[in-house]
């Protein structure tokens, strides 16, 4: 089970950029008798000769994790965590006879771990493990599967398509990258139109995070196959809006402007959306959750569904300072619970219970709920890290557009 | 001009995975007066404060290249090339006051360079430069633009969509990743059908190589905008066919089987193709060129267009050994020039003039051409590296399906 889940996890990021299985050579000796394989004209090495995949991170049956890195010349190698992962380290690694350093970690909770290898004092990426952009840099990761949950796993169900679009921004004076998920059957039903979920990444991430890290496309594939979720288009856009104003000098333009004036029109004119407020949701984690709340509450004419996961500013109706000097005042939208509830179909707020944002966000939400505002608060185990965010998806997506 | 082209180059791979422009902090001090930027609610740092993008590789106006890497604690850092690039190195780097090591390289020819940084004896990836899978591993790269050519550059023209598909393989008993380019307007014309180019990567690469490295999608966008090329679907599939036969133990199944029995049917049933031999081309570089020649010549019922760029086995009609134990015998297809020419609309063979494969491949092609076979040979400056392959695309794609 773990083996299958681990393979599953590797597939996605591996296929999206670097699949260790395709590596030309096994560095470890392979002591396996020849197998009667189909002659493969195209193999880079003898096709009849099996090879051992190099796997930098391996989840064992007892849910411990064995990490290896090929460093035949190194004197000292250890493993460190990033973010909230593995803060108890460093974990010293031991060199084996094949030039690999290795360590096995036990007792970790299931979930997603950003890690880095320190090789003779130098941070190093391990090319035999998957990588993501996270923690404001490029970083290796591994995942320990949740024993009782598989909603986020690549399964043999109909799959949607991930599409990468180039969206020109007049505001930023550059092209911006954008990932769009279309549900299974999108191309087969050219007359059908779909609701849209716009989902934003956190401060140290980019537009690929909800796909590569959270696997939102697999969650959607699985839920759609099980009839648990409405078919929808999912749009993952970068939350920054850099414009070059001098040689390598950038300022950030207003993401709200880029989003409302450029992204929304692009999606509505290039995809078969249902282009009205009742069929448009926006959600995000941390910085992206704050963006979503700000934009949805500023534009109730455009959105009726909101998700805000672990956002630093909590959940506020009115703030003289707001974020970064932008005052926020949604008093008019909140003037009565009836008014708010008539416009907002869902306001889904969540946070990890170990996240310092939990206490004040939950308090603000409870105050609103006590007054009759239809604001849901969900608490999940974890800190400011991926487990609460994926669990938020798990519970948020089935509620949308119903 | 170079600046613009360099930005252009950064965009593509940056957007596809890691865009240095989104980095949270500039590590170098930025001495710039405040700019009246639009207040950007969503910026991670003060939106009014401009920041300097960290750029690991910078092409200067004189086409020299300045490389930097942030290594405040390192004693010795140098730059090495991989593949055929920068073989004259190593190039020692010098530390500046901000913890960066830097070196400027002059006199390099325009083109694509795989590089690696050696930090105190350890190979290291630079997270502030783009990366690709190449040379059988993950590696940084930079490009010096060709001064007189811009057919492969991201321009402000209508853009096609890059789509990532999960294709289930019964033969490999796993999902396989596949990139598909659809031309601009594909979604707007649901009754239109298109020819398909299948294009295969080389031995040390993966299915993303023709996109990330060669930028085949920009070439297509630009050529279609200029009316130089037929609108077509382009399919980039991995050329390996690994199947797990034991714990982390793999054998390669027949790529030909996977391709003919699984990939082709998937594309023809999920995309609006013109599913006949006259509207199907296959091409590739090195290993992928050999695969293409083998498959096209084995299946003239399925293909009428062939491109083979820099393939190790040259160009042969009959070989008792063939590749890796598979004898190849296309004598029937080649029985007369008239027969061959009646079936094959285009046989486009190319190689770099410095590549050791040039001499025997050009000789084999000339012998066939002298006999009346419609086989084109194209020689380009360069060795077994990306310049001849991108130039092959430049000349090959406009000929297809005409």
Short mmCIF file of C-alpha atoms in Angstrom, two decimals, chain A residues 64-197:
data_model
loop_
_atom_site.label_atom_id
_atom_site.label_comp_id
_atom_site.label_asym_id
_atom_site.label_seq_id
_atom_site.Cartn_x
_atom_site.Cartn_y
_atom_site.Cartn_z
CA UNK A 64 9.87 5.22 8.13
CA UNK A 65 11.69 7.03 5.32
CA UNK A 66 15.08 6.08 3.90
CA UNK A 67 16.89 8.90 2.14
CA UNK A 68 19.97 8.45 -0.01
CA UNK A 69 22.20 10.80 -1.92
CA UNK A 70 25.10 9.93 -4.21
CA UNK A 71 28.16 11.70 -2.81
CA UNK A 72 31.19 9.44 -3.26
CA UNK A 73 33.68 12.19 -2.43
CA UNK A 74 31.96 13.86 0.51
CA UNK A 75 33.27 13.79 4.07
CA UNK A 76 30.10 14.76 5.95
CA UNK A 77 26.49 14.74 4.79
CA UNK A 78 23.41 15.52 6.80
CA UNK A 79 19.77 16.18 6.22
CA UNK A 80 17.93 19.30 7.30
CA UNK A 81 14.28 20.23 7.06
CA UNK A 82 12.82 23.44 5.76
CA UNK A 83 9.71 25.27 6.87
CA UNK A 84 7.95 23.40 9.65
CA UNK A 85 9.25 20.01 8.59
CA UNK A 86 11.87 18.03 10.44
CA UNK A 87 12.76 20.85 12.78
CA UNK A 88 14.35 18.37 15.17
CA UNK A 89 17.28 17.75 12.82
CA UNK A 90 20.00 17.78 11.59
CA UNK A 91 20.09 14.07 10.81
CA UNK A 92 23.56 12.75 10.08
CA UNK A 93 23.84 10.44 7.07
CA UNK A 94 26.18 7.46 6.79
CA UNK A 95 28.15 6.53 3.68
CA UNK A 96 27.69 3.04 2.27
CA UNK A 97 30.00 1.13 -0.04
CA UNK A 98 28.51 2.48 -3.26
CA UNK A 99 29.20 6.14 -2.68
CA UNK A 100 25.75 6.83 -1.29
CA UNK A 101 25.05 8.51 2.02
CA UNK A 102 21.91 7.27 3.71
CA UNK A 103 19.70 7.85 6.73
CA UNK A 104 16.39 6.35 7.88
CA UNK A 105 13.93 8.57 9.74
CA UNK A 106 11.24 7.05 11.93
CA UNK A 107 8.27 8.39 13.82
CA UNK A 108 7.34 11.19 11.42
CA UNK A 109 3.66 11.99 11.01
CA UNK A 110 2.17 11.41 7.56
CA UNK A 111 2.45 14.34 5.21
CA UNK A 112 4.66 16.48 3.05
CA UNK A 113 8.27 17.35 3.95
CA UNK A 114 10.54 19.91 2.35
CA UNK A 115 14.15 18.88 2.93
CA UNK A 116 17.70 19.84 2.07
CA UNK A 117 20.98 17.97 2.04
CA UNK A 118 24.05 19.61 3.54
CA UNK A 119 27.13 18.15 1.84
CA UNK A 120 30.39 19.22 3.44
CA UNK A 121 28.66 22.36 4.59
CA UNK A 122 26.99 23.16 1.25
CA UNK A 123 23.24 22.96 0.63
CA UNK A 124 22.57 20.62 -2.25
CA UNK A 125 19.64 19.47 -4.34
CA UNK A 126 19.37 15.72 -4.85
CA UNK A 127 18.63 15.04 -8.51
CA UNK A 128 17.31 11.58 -7.62
CA UNK A 129 14.40 13.00 -5.66
CA UNK A 130 11.50 15.11 -6.83
CA UNK A 131 11.73 18.87 -6.42
CA UNK A 132 9.27 21.69 -6.10
CA UNK A 133 9.40 25.41 -5.79
CA UNK A 134 8.60 25.99 -2.12
CA UNK A 135 9.98 27.98 0.81
CA UNK A 136 10.96 30.65 -1.73
CA UNK A 137 13.43 28.39 -3.45
CA UNK A 138 13.80 25.09 -5.24
CA UNK A 139 13.78 22.27 -2.77
CA UNK A 140 13.59 18.48 -2.57
CA UNK A 141 10.66 16.86 -0.87
CA UNK A 142 9.21 13.53 0.18
CA UNK A 143 5.79 12.49 1.35
CA UNK A 144 4.62 9.94 3.87
CA UNK A 145 1.21 8.75 2.73
CA UNK A 146 -1.76 9.09 5.04
CA UNK A 147 -2.66 5.49 5.89
CA UNK A 148 -6.42 6.02 5.72
CA UNK A 149 -6.77 8.60 2.95
CA UNK A 150 -6.20 8.33 -0.75
CA UNK A 151 -8.31 11.11 -2.21
CA UNK A 152 -5.18 12.93 -3.47
CA UNK A 153 -3.51 9.91 -5.11
CA UNK A 154 -3.18 9.27 -8.84
CA UNK A 155 -5.74 6.53 -9.51
CA UNK A 156 -6.91 4.69 -12.57
CA UNK A 157 -9.90 6.95 -13.21
CA UNK A 158 -10.62 9.32 -16.10
CA UNK A 159 -8.12 12.18 -15.94
CA UNK A 160 -8.54 15.80 -16.72
CA UNK A 161 -5.91 17.73 -18.66
CA UNK A 162 -3.38 20.17 -17.24
CA UNK A 163 -2.90 23.08 -19.61
CA UNK A 164 -0.17 25.68 -19.50
CA UNK A 165 -1.19 29.05 -20.89
CA UNK A 166 0.81 32.15 -21.73
CA UNK A 167 -1.26 35.16 -20.68
CA UNK A 168 -0.05 38.54 -21.83
CA UNK A 169 -0.29 41.24 -19.18
CA UNK A 170 -0.39 44.87 -20.27
CA UNK A 171 -0.11 45.82 -16.61
CA UNK A 172 3.09 43.85 -16.08
CA UNK A 173 4.30 44.28 -19.66
CA UNK A 174 5.24 40.62 -19.83
CA UNK A 175 3.78 37.17 -20.35
CA UNK A 176 2.60 35.36 -17.25
CA UNK A 177 2.34 31.60 -16.86
CA UNK A 178 -0.94 30.04 -15.80
CA UNK A 179 -1.98 26.41 -15.24
CA UNK A 180 -5.53 25.40 -16.04
CA UNK A 181 -7.13 22.07 -15.17
CA UNK A 182 -10.01 20.99 -17.38
CA UNK A 183 -12.10 18.06 -16.15
CA UNK A 184 -12.33 14.70 -17.95
CA UNK A 185 -14.54 14.98 -21.01
CA UNK A 186 -14.02 18.71 -21.49
CA UNK A 187 -12.93 18.23 -25.09
CA UNK A 188 -15.62 15.66 -25.81
CA UNK A 189 -18.50 17.98 -24.93
CA UNK A 190 -17.86 21.19 -26.86
CA UNK A 191 -21.24 22.66 -25.91
CA UNK A 192 -20.91 22.19 -22.19
CA UNK A 193 -19.89 25.07 -19.92
CA UNK A 194 -18.28 24.77 -16.49
CA UNK A 195 -17.90 26.71 -13.23
CA UNK A 196 -14.40 27.90 -12.33
CA UNK A 197 -12.31 27.71 -9.18
#
